[in-house]
PDB file of C-alpha atoms and ligand atoms in Angstrom:
ATOM      1  CA  UNK F1348       1.004  10.986 -12.672  1.00 49.00           C
ATOM      2  CA  UNK F1349       2.441   9.190  -9.786  1.00 60.00           C
ATOM      3  CA  UNK F1350       5.956   8.403 -11.226  1.00 70.00           C
ATOM      4  CA  UNK F1351       6.490  12.243 -11.815  1.00 78.00           C
ATOM      5  CA  UNK F1352       5.191  12.661  -8.032  1.00 82.00           C
ATOM      6  CA  UNK F1353       7.978  10.358  -6.960  1.00 89.00           C
ATOM      7  CA  UNK F1354      10.724  11.992  -8.610  1.00 89.00           C
ATOM      8  CA  UNK F1355      11.350  14.592  -6.141  1.00 89.00           C
ATOM      9  CA  UNK F1356      11.308  12.021  -3.328  1.00 90.00           C
ATOM     10  CA  UNK F1357      13.640   9.860  -5.368  1.00 91.00           C
ATOM     11  CA  UNK F1358      16.068  12.860  -5.704  1.00 91.00           C
ATOM     12  CA  UNK F1359      15.964  13.872  -2.255  1.00 89.00           C
ATOM     13  CA  UNK F1360      17.436  10.530  -1.714  1.00 89.00           C
ATOM     14  CA  UNK F1361      19.861  10.873  -4.717  1.00 90.00           C
ATOM     15  CA  UNK F1362      18.050   7.778  -6.192  1.00 91.00           C
ATOM     16  CA  UNK F1363      17.796   7.799 -10.021  1.00 91.00           C
ATOM     17  CA  UNK F1364      14.768   6.515 -11.840  1.00 91.00           C
ATOM     18  CA  UNK F1365      16.232   3.487 -13.062  1.00 93.00           C
ATOM     19  CA  UNK F1366      14.227   1.555 -15.638  1.00 94.00           C
ATOM     20  CA  UNK F1367      14.079  -1.335 -12.942  1.00 95.00           C
ATOM     21  CA  UNK F1368      12.670   1.061 -10.392  1.00 95.00           C
ATOM     22  CA  UNK F1369      10.311   2.735 -12.956  1.00 94.00           C
ATOM     23  CA  UNK F1370       8.914  -0.843 -13.930  1.00 96.00           C
ATOM     24  CA  UNK F1371       8.484  -1.500 -10.215  1.00 96.00           C
ATOM     25  CA  UNK F1372       6.669   1.684  -9.470  1.00 94.00           C
ATOM     26  CA  UNK F1373       4.438   1.436 -12.518  1.00 93.00           C
ATOM     27  CA  UNK F1374       3.323  -2.086 -11.388  1.00 95.00           C
ATOM     28  CA  UNK F1375       2.444  -0.545  -7.861  1.00 94.00           C
ATOM     29  CA  UNK F1376       0.693   2.547  -9.475  1.00 90.00           C
ATOM     30  CA  UNK F1377      -1.573   0.200 -11.465  1.00 87.00           C
ATOM     31  CA  UNK F1378      -2.097  -2.479  -9.141  1.00 83.00           C
ATOM     32  CA  UNK F1379      -5.748  -2.568  -7.373  1.00 84.00           C
ATOM     33  CA  UNK F1380      -4.392  -4.283  -4.245  1.00 90.00           C
ATOM     34  CA  UNK F1381      -1.149  -4.537  -2.285  1.00 93.00           C
ATOM     35  CA  UNK F1382       1.244  -6.874  -4.038  1.00 94.00           C
ATOM     36  CA  UNK F1383       3.854  -9.448  -2.660  1.00 93.00           C
ATOM     37  CA  UNK F1384       7.529  -9.119  -3.983  1.00 94.00           C
ATOM     38  CA  UNK F1385       6.906 -12.339  -6.165  1.00 94.00           C
ATOM     39  CA  UNK F1386       4.019 -10.671  -7.800  1.00 94.00           C
ATOM     40  CA  UNK F1387       5.964  -7.263  -8.383  1.00 96.00           C
ATOM     41  CA  UNK F1388       8.515  -9.075  -9.895  1.00 96.00           C
ATOM     42  CA  UNK F1389       6.392 -11.331 -12.220  1.00 96.00           C
ATOM     43  CA  UNK F1390       4.432  -8.172 -13.324  1.00 96.00           C
ATOM     44  CA  UNK F1391       7.330  -5.938 -13.946  1.00 95.00           C
ATOM     45  CA  UNK F1392       9.698  -8.683 -15.403  1.00 94.00           C
ATOM     46  CA  UNK F1393      12.453  -7.553 -12.685  1.00 96.00           C
ATOM     47  CA  UNK F1394      14.203 -10.390 -11.439  1.00 97.00           C
ATOM     48  CA  UNK F1395      12.949 -11.152  -7.777  1.00 96.00           C
ATOM     49  CA  UNK F1396      16.143 -10.501  -6.044  1.00 97.00           C
ATOM     50  CA  UNK F1397      16.267  -7.065  -7.785  1.00 97.00           C
ATOM     51  CA  UNK F1398      12.536  -6.227  -7.036  1.00 97.00           C
ATOM     52  CA  UNK F1399      13.121  -7.338  -3.358  1.00 96.00           C
ATOM     53  CA  UNK F1400      16.138  -4.877  -3.106  1.00 96.00           C
ATOM     54  CA  UNK F1401      14.168  -2.019  -4.939  1.00 97.00           C
ATOM     55  CA  UNK F1402      11.082  -2.385  -2.879  1.00 96.00           C
ATOM     56  CA  UNK F1403      13.051  -2.321   0.515  1.00 96.00           C
ATOM     57  CA  UNK F1404      14.817   0.768  -0.877  1.00 95.00           C
ATOM     58  CA  UNK F1405      11.467   2.490  -1.831  1.00 95.00           C
ATOM     59  CA  UNK F1406      10.048   1.694   1.533  1.00 95.00           C
ATOM     60  CA  UNK F1407      13.012   3.122   3.199  1.00 94.00           C
ATOM     61  CA  UNK F1408      12.528   6.294   1.169  1.00 93.00           C
ATOM     62  CA  UNK F1409       8.650   6.346   2.337  1.00 92.00           C
ATOM     63  CA  UNK F1410       7.459   6.028  -1.468  1.00 94.00           C
ATOM     64  CA  UNK F1411       6.419   2.483  -0.866  1.00 95.00           C
ATOM     65  CA  UNK F1412       4.410   1.316   2.088  1.00 93.00           C
ATOM     66  CA  UNK F1413       4.645  -2.107   3.394  1.00 91.00           C
ATOM     67  CA  UNK F1414       1.167  -3.664   4.176  1.00 88.00           C
ATOM     68  CA  UNK F1415       1.036  -6.553   6.865  1.00 75.00           C
ATOM     69  CA  UNK F1416      -0.653  -9.301   5.116  1.00 67.00           C
ATOM     70  CA  UNK F1417      -1.843 -12.282   7.188  1.00 60.00           C
ATOM     71  CA  UNK F1418       0.012 -14.923   5.309  1.00 70.00           C
ATOM     72  CA  UNK F1419       2.106 -15.188   2.262  1.00 69.00           C
ATOM     73  CA  UNK F1420       4.797 -12.343   3.061  1.00 78.00           C
ATOM     74  CA  UNK F1421       4.786  -8.683   2.897  1.00 86.00           C
ATOM     75  CA  UNK F1422       2.818  -6.817   0.653  1.00 93.00           C
ATOM     76  CA  UNK F1423       3.549  -3.485  -1.168  1.00 95.00           C
ATOM     77  CA  UNK F1424       1.580  -0.276  -2.204  1.00 93.00           C
ATOM     78  CA  UNK F1425       2.595   3.179  -2.947  1.00 92.00           C
ATOM     79  CA  UNK F1426       2.464   5.247   0.086  1.00 91.00           C
ATOM     80  CA  UNK F1427      -0.612   7.389   0.396  1.00 86.00           C
ATOM     81  CA  UNK F1428       1.151  10.548  -0.332  1.00 85.00           C
ATOM     82  CA  UNK F1429       2.022   9.330  -3.835  1.00 86.00           C
ATOM     83  CA  UNK F1430      -1.308   7.432  -4.756  1.00 81.00           C
ATOM     84  CA  UNK F1431      -4.301   8.838  -5.846  1.00 72.00           C
ATOM     85  CA  UNK F1432      -6.869   7.987  -3.462  1.00 78.00           C
ATOM     86  CA  UNK F1433      -7.196   7.090   0.078  1.00 90.00           C
ATOM     87  CA  UNK F1434      -8.477   3.570   0.898  1.00 92.00           C
ATOM     88  CA  UNK F1435      -8.652   0.837   3.370  1.00 94.00           C
ATOM     89  CA  UNK F1436      -7.918  -2.826   3.472  1.00 93.00           C
ATOM     90  CA  UNK F1437      -9.532  -6.194   3.700  1.00 93.00           C
ATOM     91  CA  UNK F1438      -7.040  -8.779   4.730  1.00 92.00           C
ATOM     92  CA  UNK F1439      -7.869 -12.428   4.530  1.00 92.00           C
ATOM     93  CA  UNK F1440      -6.371 -14.287   7.463  1.00 89.00           C
ATOM     94  CA  UNK F1441      -6.549 -17.543   5.695  1.00 90.00           C
ATOM     95  CA  UNK F1442      -4.579 -17.050   2.319  1.00 89.00           C
ATOM     96  CA  UNK F1443      -3.339 -13.552   3.124  1.00 89.00           C
ATOM     97  CA  UNK F1444      -4.865 -11.767   0.188  1.00 90.00           C
ATOM     98  CA  UNK F1445      -5.127  -8.002   0.924  1.00 92.00           C
ATOM     99  CA  UNK F1446      -7.903  -6.063  -1.112  1.00 92.00           C
ATOM    100  CA  UNK F1447      -8.346  -2.407  -1.465  1.00 92.00           C
ATOM    101  CA  UNK F1448     -11.648  -0.754  -0.470  1.00 91.00           C
ATOM    102  CA  UNK F1449     -13.082   2.595  -0.764  1.00 92.00           C
ATOM    103  CA  UNK F1450     -14.540   4.061   2.382  1.00 93.00           C
ATOM    104  CA  UNK F1451     -17.843   6.041   2.170  1.00 95.00           C
ATOM    105  CA  UNK F1452     -17.686   9.716   2.833  1.00 95.00           C
ATOM    106  CA  UNK F1453     -19.850   8.966   5.740  1.00 96.00           C
ATOM    107  CA  UNK F1454     -17.219   6.315   7.217  1.00 95.00           C
ATOM    108  CA  UNK F1455     -14.422   8.852   6.847  1.00 95.00           C
ATOM    109  CA  UNK F1456     -16.479  11.761   8.498  1.00 95.00           C
ATOM    110  CA  UNK F1457     -17.160   9.472  11.217  1.00 95.00           C
ATOM    111  CA  UNK F1458     -13.676   8.294  11.536  1.00 94.00           C
ATOM    112  CA  UNK F1459     -12.372  12.038  11.520  1.00 92.00           C
ATOM    113  CA  UNK F1460     -14.931  13.007  14.040  1.00 93.00           C
ATOM    114  CA  UNK F1461     -14.595  10.421  16.548  1.00 94.00           C
ATOM    115  CA  UNK F1462     -10.749  10.331  16.367  1.00 94.00           C
ATOM    116  CA  UNK F1463     -10.727  14.198  16.774  1.00 91.00           C
ATOM    117  CA  UNK F1464     -12.983  13.953  19.569  1.00 91.00           C
ATOM    118  CA  UNK F1465     -11.101  10.939  21.528  1.00 91.00           C
ATOM    119  CA  UNK F1466      -7.831  12.701  20.982  1.00 92.00           C
ATOM    120  CA  UNK F1467      -8.862  16.270  21.289  1.00 85.00           C
ATOM    121  CA  UNK F1468      -7.342  16.740  24.746  1.00 88.00           C
ATOM    122  CA  UNK F1469      -4.035  14.766  24.118  1.00 92.00           C
ATOM    123  CA  UNK F1470      -2.118  17.135  21.740  1.00 90.00           C
ATOM    124  CA  UNK F1471      -1.741  14.505  19.080  1.00 92.00           C
ATOM    125  CA  UNK F1472      -1.737  15.786  15.723  1.00 89.00           C
ATOM    126  CA  UNK F1473      -3.157  13.167  13.160  1.00 88.00           C
ATOM    127  CA  UNK F1474      -1.827  13.129   9.759  1.00 85.00           C
ATOM    128  CA  UNK F1475      -3.726  10.231   8.471  1.00 85.00           C
ATOM    129  CA  UNK F1476      -5.346   6.907   9.527  1.00 91.00           C
ATOM    130  CA  UNK F1477      -5.065   3.176   8.550  1.00 88.00           C
ATOM    131  CA  UNK F1478      -8.159   1.141   8.861  1.00 90.00           C
ATOM    132  CA  UNK F1479      -7.925  -2.729   7.966  1.00 90.00           C
ATOM    133  CA  UNK F1480     -10.919  -5.123   8.271  1.00 93.00           C
ATOM    134  CA  UNK F1481      -9.860  -8.802   8.897  1.00 92.00           C
ATOM    135  CA  UNK F1482     -11.696 -11.829   8.091  1.00 93.00           C
ATOM    136  CA  UNK F1483     -11.997 -14.225   5.393  1.00 93.00           C
ATOM    137  CA  UNK F1484     -12.021 -13.576   1.652  1.00 94.00           C
ATOM    138  CA  UNK F1485     -14.901 -15.102  -0.597  1.00 95.00           C
ATOM    139  CA  UNK F1486     -12.975 -17.993  -1.839  1.00 95.00           C
ATOM    140  CA  UNK F1487     -11.719 -19.136   1.657  1.00 94.00           C
ATOM    141  CA  UNK F1488     -15.085 -18.453   3.386  1.00 94.00           C
ATOM    142  CA  UNK F1489     -16.635 -20.686   0.855  1.00 94.00           C
ATOM    143  CA  UNK F1490     -14.453 -23.661   1.455  1.00 87.00           C
ATOM    144  CA  UNK F1491     -16.127 -24.030   5.171  1.00 69.00           C
ATOM    145  CA  UNK F1492     -19.761 -23.324   3.886  1.00 63.00           C
TER     146      UNK F1492
HETATM  147 ZN1  LIG O2163      -8.698 -15.899   1.547  1.00 86.90          ZN
HETATM  148 ZN1  LIG O2164     -10.056   6.175   5.589  1.00 86.90          ZN
END
């Protein structure tokens, strides 16, 4: 369970798992896409100002990752080390919505292989990759169709 995985990281920072922090983490854990501060606040019933502060703390602690949306403000998800699966993002440049998508094993193998080949001689040690695809979501694309 993610909340349990997060406990050592919180302890390291001497941060307690308060009810508000627990509520914010639970929303991020169960979200299927990166969420804005307002969305986290609404879903967790934590006041917006508190959600804003908690998200900033959790980003500082490396537990939550900020996802650059194209519009509508920063979005947040559990950092990959604390989430249960590796995924990529589709970013709509019109409305700013960010959707998760699962890469195929073939895509992951291709990325690892090509990145390894390109960086092989540089001495750079790869920990993970981020791969976002930008475009227009179905709703935004249909407006112009
Ligand atoms: Zn859109
Ligand atoms: Zn990947």
